[in-house]
CSV table of N, CA and C in Angstrom, one decimal:
chain,number,residue,atom,x,y,z
X,4,MET,N,140.6,61.7,74.5
X,4,MET,CA,141.5,62.6,73.9
X,4,MET,C,140.8,63.6,73.0
X,5,PRO,N,141.1,64.8,73.2
X,5,PRO,CA,140.4,65.8,72.3
X,5,PRO,C,140.8,65.7,70.9
X,6,ALA,N,140.0,66.2,70.0
X,6,ALA,CA,140.3,66.1,68.6
X,6,ALA,C,141.2,67.2,68.1
X,7,GLY,N,141.7,68.0,69.0
X,7,GLY,CA,142.7,69.0,68.7
X,7,GLY,C,142.6,70.1,69.7
X,8,PHE,N,143.6,71.0,69.7
X,8,PHE,CA,143.7,72.1,70.6
X,8,PHE,C,143.4,73.4,70.0
X,9,ASP,N,142.8,74.3,70.8
X,9,ASP,CA,142.8,75.7,70.4
X,9,ASP,C,144.2,76.2,70.7
X,10,PRO,N,144.7,77.3,69.9
X,10,PRO,CA,146.1,77.7,70.2
X,10,PRO,C,146.4,78.0,71.6
X,11,SER,N,145.5,78.6,72.4
X,11,SER,CA,145.8,78.9,73.8
X,11,SER,C,145.8,77.7,74.7
X,12,ASP,N,145.3,76.6,74.2
X,12,ASP,CA,145.3,75.4,75.0
X,12,ASP,C,146.5,74.4,74.8
X,13,VAL,N,147.3,74.7,73.8
X,13,VAL,CA,148.4,73.8,73.5
X,13,VAL,C,149.4,73.8,74.6
X,14,PRO,N,149.7,72.6,75.2
X,14,PRO,CA,150.7,72.6,76.3
X,14,PRO,C,152.0,73.2,75.9
X,15,LEU,N,152.6,74.0,76.8
X,15,LEU,CA,153.9,74.6,76.6
X,15,LEU,C,154.8,74.2,77.7
X,16,TYR,N,156.0,73.7,77.3
X,16,TYR,CA,157.0,73.2,78.3
X,16,TYR,C,158.2,74.1,78.1
X,17,GLU,N,158.5,74.9,79.2
X,17,GLU,CA,159.6,75.9,79.1
X,17,GLU,C,161.0,75.4,79.4
X,18,ASP,N,161.1,74.1,79.9
X,18,ASP,CA,162.4,73.6,80.2
X,18,ASP,C,162.4,72.1,80.0
X,19,GLN,N,163.5,71.5,79.9
X,19,GLN,CA,163.7,70.1,79.6
X,19,GLN,C,163.0,69.2,80.7
X,20,GLN,N,163.1,69.5,81.9
X,20,GLN,CA,162.5,68.7,83.0
X,20,GLN,C,161.0,68.7,82.9
X,21,ALA,N,160.4,69.8,82.6
X,21,ALA,CA,158.9,69.8,82.4
X,21,ALA,C,158.5,68.9,81.2
X,22,ARG,N,159.3,69.1,80.1
X,22,ARG,CA,159.0,68.3,78.9
X,22,ARG,C,159.2,66.8,79.2
X,23,ASP,N,160.3,66.4,79.9
X,23,ASP,CA,160.5,65.0,80.2
X,23,ASP,C,159.4,64.5,81.1
X,24,ASP,N,159.0,65.2,82.1
X,24,ASP,CA,158.0,64.8,83.0
X,24,ASP,C,156.7,64.5,82.3
X,25,ALA,N,156.3,65.4,81.4
X,25,ALA,CA,155.1,65.3,80.6
X,25,ALA,C,155.2,64.1,79.6
X,26,TYR,N,156.4,63.8,79.1
X,26,TYR,CA,156.6,62.7,78.2
X,26,TYR,C,156.4,61.4,79.0
X,27,TYR,N,157.1,61.3,80.2
X,27,TYR,CA,156.9,60.1,81.1
X,27,TYR,C,155.5,59.9,81.5
X,28,GLU,N,154.8,61.0,81.7
X,28,GLU,CA,153.4,60.8,82.0
X,28,GLU,C,152.6,60.3,80.9
X,29,ALA,N,152.9,60.7,79.7
X,29,ALA,CA,152.2,60.2,78.5
X,29,ALA,C,152.5,58.7,78.3
X,30,GLU,N,153.7,58.3,78.5
X,30,GLU,CA,154.1,56.9,78.5
X,30,GLU,C,153.3,56.1,79.5
X,31,ALA,N,153.3,56.6,80.7
X,31,ALA,CA,152.6,55.9,81.8
X,31,ALA,C,151.1,55.7,81.6
X,32,GLU,N,150.5,56.7,81.0
X,32,GLU,CA,149.1,56.7,80.7
X,32,GLU,C,148.7,56.2,79.3
X,33,SER,N,149.7,55.8,78.5
X,33,SER,CA,149.5,55.3,77.2
X,33,SER,C,148.7,56.3,76.3
X,34,THR,N,149.1,57.6,76.4
X,34,THR,CA,148.5,58.7,75.6
X,34,THR,C,149.6,59.3,74.8
X,35,PRO,N,149.2,60.0,73.7
X,35,PRO,CA,150.1,60.7,72.9
X,35,PRO,C,150.8,61.9,73.6
X,36,PHE,N,152.0,62.2,73.2
X,36,PHE,CA,152.7,63.4,73.7
X,36,PHE,C,152.5,64.5,72.6
X,37,PHE,N,152.1,65.7,73.0
X,37,PHE,CA,152.0,66.8,72.1
X,37,PHE,C,152.2,68.1,72.8
X,38,ALA,N,153.1,68.9,72.3
X,38,ALA,CA,153.5,70.1,73.0
X,38,ALA,C,154.2,71.1,72.1
X,39,VAL,N,154.2,72.3,72.6
X,39,VAL,CA,155.2,73.3,72.1
X,39,VAL,C,156.2,73.4,73.2
X,40,GLU,N,157.5,73.3,72.8
X,40,GLU,CA,158.6,73.3,73.7
X,40,GLU,C,159.4,74.6,73.4
X,41,GLN,N,159.9,75.2,74.5
X,41,GLN,CA,160.7,76.4,74.4
X,41,GLN,C,162.2,76.1,74.5
X,42,TYR,N,162.9,76.6,73.6
X,42,TYR,CA,164.4,76.4,73.5
X,42,TYR,C,165.0,77.8,73.4
X,43,GLU,N,166.4,77.8,73.5
X,43,GLU,CA,167.1,79.1,73.3
X,43,GLU,C,166.8,79.6,71.9
X,44,GLU,N,166.8,78.7,70.9
X,44,GLU,CA,166.6,79.1,69.5
X,44,GLU,C,165.2,79.5,69.2
X,45,GLY,N,164.2,79.2,70.0
X,45,GLY,CA,162.8,79.5,69.8
X,45,GLY,C,161.9,78.4,70.2
X,46,TYR,N,160.8,78.3,69.6
X,46,TYR,CA,159.7,77.4,70.0
X,46,TYR,C,159.6,76.3,68.9
X,47,ALA,N,159.5,75.0,69.4
X,47,ALA,CA,159.3,73.9,68.6
X,47,ALA,C,158.0,73.2,68.9
X,48,ILE,N,157.4,72.5,67.9
X,48,ILE,CA,156.2,71.7,68.1
X,48,ILE,C,156.7,70.2,68.0
X,49,THR,N,156.3,69.4,68.9
X,49,THR,CA,156.6,68.0,68.9
X,49,THR,C,155.3,67.2,69.2
X,50,TYR,N,155.2,66.1,68.4
X,50,TYR,CA,154.2,65.1,68.7
X,50,TYR,C,154.8,63.7,68.6
X,51,ASP,N,154.3,62.8,69.4
X,51,ASP,CA,154.7,61.4,69.5
X,51,ASP,C,153.5,60.6,69.8
X,52,LEU,N,153.1,59.8,68.9
X,52,LEU,CA,151.9,58.9,69.1
X,52,LEU,C,152.4,57.5,69.7
X,53,LEU,N,153.6,57.2,69.7
X,53,LEU,CA,154.1,55.9,70.2
X,53,LEU,C,153.7,55.6,71.6
X,54,PRO,N,153.8,56.6,72.5
X,54,PRO,CA,153.3,56.2,73.9
X,54,PRO,C,151.9,55.6,73.9
X,55,ALA,N,151.1,56.0,73.0
X,55,ALA,CA,149.7,55.5,72.9
X,55,ALA,C,149.7,54.2,72.1
X,56,GLY,N,150.8,53.8,71.5
X,56,GLY,CA,150.8,52.6,70.7
X,56,GLY,C,150.3,52.7,69.3
X,57,TYR,N,150.2,54.0,68.8
X,57,TYR,CA,149.6,54.2,67.5
X,57,TYR,C,150.5,55.1,66.6
X,58,GLU,N,150.1,55.2,65.4
X,58,GLU,CA,150.8,56.1,64.4
X,58,GLU,C,149.7,56.6,63.5
X,59,LEU,N,150.0,57.6,62.7
X,59,LEU,CA,149.1,58.1,61.7
X,59,LEU,C,149.0,57.1,60.5
X,60,SER,N,147.8,57.0,60.0
X,60,SER,CA,147.7,56.2,58.8
X,60,SER,C,148.5,57.0,57.7
X,61,GLU,N,148.9,56.3,56.7
X,61,GLU,CA,149.7,56.9,55.6
X,61,GLU,C,149.0,58.0,54.9
X,62,PRO,N,147.7,57.9,54.6
X,62,PRO,CA,147.0,59.0,54.0
X,62,PRO,C,147.0,60.2,54.9
X,63,MET,N,146.8,60.0,56.2
X,63,MET,CA,146.8,61.1,57.2
X,63,MET,C,148.2,61.8,57.4
X,64,ARG,N,149.2,60.9,57.3
X,64,ARG,CA,150.6,61.5,57.4
X,64,ARG,C,150.8,62.4,56.2
X,65,LYS,N,150.4,62.0,55.0
X,65,LYS,CA,150.6,62.8,53.8
X,65,LYS,C,149.8,64.1,53.9
X,66,GLU,N,148.5,64.0,54.4
X,66,GLU,CA,147.7,65.2,54.6
X,66,GLU,C,148.3,66.1,55.6
X,67,LEU,N,148.8,65.6,56.7
X,67,LEU,CA,149.5,66.4,57.7
X,67,LEU,C,150.7,67.1,57.1
X,68,ASN,N,151.5,66.4,56.4
X,68,ASN,CA,152.7,67.0,55.7
X,68,ASN,C,152.3,68.2,54.8
X,69,GLU,N,151.2,68.0,54.0
X,69,GLU,CA,150.7,69.0,53.1
X,69,GLU,C,150.2,70.2,53.9
X,70,ARG,N,149.4,70.0,54.9
X,70,ARG,CA,148.9,71.1,55.7
X,70,ARG,C,150.0,71.9,56.5
X,71,VAL,N,151.0,71.1,57.0
X,71,VAL,CA,152.1,71.8,57.7
X,71,VAL,C,152.9,72.6,56.7
X,72,THR,N,153.2,72.0,55.6
X,72,THR,CA,153.9,72.8,54.5
X,72,THR,C,153.2,74.1,54.2
X,73,ARG,N,151.9,74.0,54.0
X,73,ARG,CA,151.2,75.3,53.6
X,73,ARG,C,151.2,76.3,54.8
X,74,LYS,N,151.0,75.8,56.0
X,74,LYS,CA,151.0,76.7,57.2
X,74,LYS,C,152.4,77.3,57.4
X,75,VAL,N,153.4,76.5,57.3
X,75,VAL,CA,154.8,77.0,57.5
X,75,VAL,C,155.1,78.0,56.4
X,76,GLU,N,154.7,77.8,55.2
X,76,GLU,CA,155.0,78.7,54.1
X,76,GLU,C,154.3,80.0,54.4
X,77,ASP,N,153.1,80.0,54.9
X,77,ASP,CA,152.4,81.2,55.3
X,77,ASP,C,153.1,82.0,56.4
X,78,VAL,N,153.6,81.2,57.4
X,78,VAL,CA,154.4,81.9,58.5
X,78,VAL,C,155.6,82.5,58.0
X,79,VAL,N,156.4,81.8,57.2
X,79,VAL,CA,157.7,82.3,56.7
X,79,VAL,C,157.5,83.4,55.8
X,80,GLY,N,156.4,83.4,55.0
X,80,GLY,CA,156.1,84.5,54.1
X,80,GLY,C,155.6,85.7,54.7
X,81,ASP,N,155.2,85.7,55.9
X,81,ASP,CA,154.6,86.8,56.6
X,81,ASP,C,155.7,87.6,57.4
X,82,GLU,N,156.1,88.7,56.8
X,82,GLU,CA,157.2,89.5,57.4
X,82,GLU,C,156.8,90.0,58.9
X,83,ALA,N,155.6,90.1,59.2
X,83,ALA,CA,155.2,90.5,60.6
X,83,ALA,C,155.5,89.4,61.6
X,84,LEU,N,155.7,88.2,61.2
X,84,LEU,CA,155.9,87.1,62.1
X,84,LEU,C,157.4,86.9,62.5
X,85,ALA,N,158.3,87.5,61.8
X,85,ALA,CA,159.8,87.5,62.0
X,85,ALA,C,160.4,86.1,62.1
X,86,THR,N,159.8,85.1,61.4
X,86,THR,CA,160.4,83.8,61.3
X,86,THR,C,160.9,83.6,59.9
X,87,VAL,N,162.2,83.3,59.8
X,87,VAL,CA,162.8,83.3,58.4
X,87,VAL,C,162.9,81.9,57.9
X,88,GLU,N,163.1,80.9,58.8
X,88,GLU,CA,163.3,79.5,58.3
X,88,GLU,C,162.7,78.6,59.3
X,89,VAL,N,162.0,77.6,58.9
X,89,VAL,CA,161.4,76.6,59.8
X,89,VAL,C,161.7,75.2,59.2
X,90,SER,N,162.3,74.3,60.0
X,90,SER,CA,162.5,73.0,59.6
X,90,SER,C,161.4,72.1,60.1
X,91,ARG,N,161.1,71.0,59.4
X,91,ARG,CA,160.1,70.1,59.9
X,91,ARG,C,160.4,68.6,59.5
X,92,SER,N,159.9,67.8,60.4
X,92,SER,CA,160.0,66.4,60.2
X,92,SER,C,158.6,65.8,60.5
X,93,ILE,N,157.9,65.3,59.6
X,93,ILE,CA,156.6,64.8,59.8
X,93,ILE,C,156.6,63.3,59.5
X,94,GLY,N,156.6,62.5,60.6
X,94,GLY,CA,156.5,61.1,60.5
X,94,GLY,C,155.2,60.5,60.9
X,95,ALA,N,155.0,59.3,60.7
X,95,ALA,CA,153.7,58.6,61.1
X,95,ALA,C,153.5,58.6,62.6
X,96,SER,N,154.6,58.5,63.4
X,96,SER,CA,154.4,58.4,64.8
X,96,SER,C,155.1,59.6,65.5
X,97,LEU,N,156.1,60.2,64.9
X,97,LEU,CA,156.8,61.3,65.6
X,97,LEU,C,157.1,62.4,64.6
X,98,GLY,N,156.9,63.6,65.1
X,98,GLY,CA,157.1,64.8,64.3
X,98,GLY,C,157.6,66.0,65.1
X,99,ASN,N,158.3,66.9,64.3
X,99,ASN,CA,158.8,68.1,65.0
X,99,ASN,C,158.8,69.2,63.9
X,100,VAL,N,158.4,70.4,64.4
X,100,VAL,CA,158.5,71.5,63.5
X,100,VAL,C,159.1,72.6,64.3
X,101,SER,N,160.2,73.2,63.8
X,101,SER,CA,161.0,74.2,64.6
X,101,SER,C,161.8,75.1,63.7
X,102,PHE,N,162.2,76.2,64.1
X,102,PHE,CA,161.9,76.9,65.3
X,102,PHE,C,161.2,78.2,64.9
X,103,PHE,N,160.2,78.5,65.8
X,103,PHE,CA,159.4,79.7,65.6
X,103,PHE,C,160.0,80.7,66.6
X,104,GLN,N,160.0,82.0,66.3
X,104,GLN,CA,160.5,83.0,67.2
X,104,GLN,C,159.5,83.4,68.2
X,105,ARG,N,158.2,83.3,67.9
X,105,ARG,CA,157.2,83.7,68.8
X,105,ARG,C,156.3,82.5,69.3
X,106,GLU,N,156.0,82.5,70.6
X,106,GLU,CA,155.2,81.4,71.1
X,106,GLU,C,153.8,81.4,70.4
X,107,ALA,N,153.2,82.5,70.2
X,107,ALA,CA,151.9,82.6,69.6
X,107,ALA,C,151.9,81.9,68.2
X,108,THR,N,152.9,82.1,67.4
X,108,THR,CA,153.0,81.5,66.1
X,108,THR,C,153.1,80.0,66.2
X,109,ALA,N,154.0,79.5,67.2
X,109,ALA,CA,154.1,78.1,67.4
X,109,ALA,C,152.8,77.5,67.8
X,110,ARG,N,152.1,78.2,68.7
X,110,ARG,CA,150.8,77.7,69.1
X,110,ARG,C,149.8,77.6,68.0
X,111,ASP,N,149.8,78.6,67.1
X,111,ASP,CA,148.8,78.6,66.0
X,111,ASP,C,149.1,77.4,65.1
X,112,VAL,N,150.4,77.2,64.8
X,112,VAL,CA,150.7,76.0,63.9
X,112,VAL,C,150.4,74.7,64.6
X,113,ALA,N,150.7,74.6,65.9
X,113,ALA,CA,150.5,73.4,66.7
X,113,ALA,C,149.0,73.1,66.7
X,114,ALA,N,148.1,74.1,66.8
X,114,ALA,CA,146.7,73.8,66.8
X,114,ALA,C,146.3,73.2,65.5
X,115,VAL,N,146.8,73.6,64.4
X,115,VAL,CA,146.5,73.0,63.1
X,115,VAL,C,147.0,71.5,63.1
X,116,ILE,N,148.2,71.3,63.5
X,116,ILE,CA,148.8,69.9,63.6
X,116,ILE,C,147.9,69.0,64.5
X,117,SER,N,147.5,69.6,65.7
X,117,SER,CA,146.8,68.7,66.7
X,117,SER,C,145.5,68.2,66.1
X,118,ARG,N,144.9,68.9,65.2
X,118,ARG,CA,143.6,68.5,64.7
X,118,ARG,C,143.7,67.2,63.9
X,119,LEU,N,144.8,67.0,63.3
X,119,LEU,CA,145.0,65.7,62.6
X,119,LEU,C,145.7,64.6,63.5
X,120,VAL,N,146.7,65.1,64.2
X,120,VAL,CA,147.5,64.1,65.0
X,120,VAL,C,146.7,63.5,66.1
X,121,LEU,N,145.9,64.3,66.8
X,121,LEU,CA,145.2,63.8,68.0
X,121,LEU,C,143.8,63.2,67.7
X,122,ALA,N,143.4,63.2,66.5
X,122,ALA,CA,142.1,62.6,66.1
X,122,ALA,C,142.3,61.1,66.0
X,123,GLU,N,141.7,60.4,66.9
X,123,GLU,CA,142.0,58.9,66.9
X,123,GLU,C,141.5,58.2,65.6
X,124,GLU,N,140.6,58.8,64.9
X,124,GLU,CA,140.1,58.1,63.7
X,124,GLU,C,141.2,58.2,62.6
X,125,ASN,N,142.3,59.0,62.8
X,125,ASN,CA,143.4,59.0,61.9
X,125,ASN,C,144.5,58.1,62.3
X,126,TRP,N,144.4,57.3,63.3
X,126,TRP,CA,145.4,56.4,63.8
X,126,TRP,C,145.3,55.0,63.3
X,127,VAL,N,146.4,54.3,63.3
X,127,VAL,CA,146.5,52.9,63.1
X,127,VAL,C,147.4,52.3,64.1
X,128,GLU,N,147.4,51.1,64.4
X,128,GLU,CA,148.3,50.5,65.4
X,128,GLU,C,149.7,50.7,64.9
X,129,ALA,N,150.6,51.1,65.8
X,129,ALA,CA,152.0,51.3,65.4
X,129,ALA,C,152.6,50.0,65.0
X,130,ASP,N,153.4,50.1,63.9
X,130,ASP,CA,154.2,49.0,63.4
X,130,ASP,C,155.6,49.3,63.5
X,131,GLY,N,156.2,49.2,64.6
X,131,GLY,CA,157.6,49.7,64.8
X,131,GLY,C,158.4,48.7,65.6
X,132,PRO,N,159.6,49.0,66.0
X,132,PRO,CA,160.5,48.1,66.7
X,132,PRO,C,159.9,47.6,68.0
X,133,GLY,N,158.9,48.3,68.6
X,133,GLY,CA,158.3,47.8,69.8
X,133,GLY,C,157.5,46.5,69.6
X,134,ASP,N,157.2,46.2,68.3
X,134,ASP,CA,156.4,45.1,68.0
X,134,ASP,C,157.2,43.8,67.7
X,135,LEU,N,158.5,44.0,67.6
X,135,LEU,CA,159.4,42.9,67.3
X,135,LEU,C,160.0,42.3,68.6
X,136,PRO,N,160.2,41.0,68.6
X,136,PRO,CA,160.9,40.3,69.8
X,136,PRO,C,162.3,41.0,70.0
X,137,PRO,N,162.8,41.0,71.2
X,137,PRO,CA,164.1,41.6,71.5
X,137,PRO,C,165.2,41.2,70.6
X,138,THR,N,165.2,39.9,70.2
X,138,THR,CA,166.3,39.5,69.4
X,138,THR,C,166.2,40.1,68.0
X,139,GLU,N,165.0,40.3,67.5
X,139,GLU,CA,164.8,40.9,66.2
X,139,GLU,C,165.3,42.4,66.2
X,140,ILE,N,165.0,43.1,67.3
X,140,ILE,CA,165.4,44.5,67.4
X,140,ILE,C,166.9,44.6,67.4
X,141,GLN,N,167.6,43.7,68.0
X,141,GLN,CA,169.1,43.7,68.0
X,141,GLN,C,169.6,43.5,66.6
X,142,LYS,N,168.9,42.8,65.8
X,142,LYS,CA,169.4,42.5,64.4
X,142,LYS,C,169.2,43.7,63.5
X,143,ASN,N,168.2,44.6,63.8
X,143,ASN,CA,167.9,45.7,62.9
X,143,ASN,C,168.9,46.9,63.2
């Protein structure tokens, strides 16, 4: 797995079927899912480490949150980028940052995210519902 993407190399999925196919492939290959996705509202960045069975360590999740916050503030503050508001959810295993009006802006932010999210040295084994017996999952 690469330690991150250059902006031009970030996978882009322009429709739901392409995104779903890529996610199923990640699950089948036990690799992370990482992409820019195109929606009517704009472009979103999504990562999911659970298909690989990992999540970010807590210090790396905090670092990622700080870096994304700074990068998004730069984007929103730049009038030339035409993005007014961006929401984000930065979790240990799953994250989403949306919506960017321009593909290039989404790819730039995704490249920053990928350098932390895709670096295996930042991962720990996932500790989630998949680790519990089926009866324990039903209780939660």
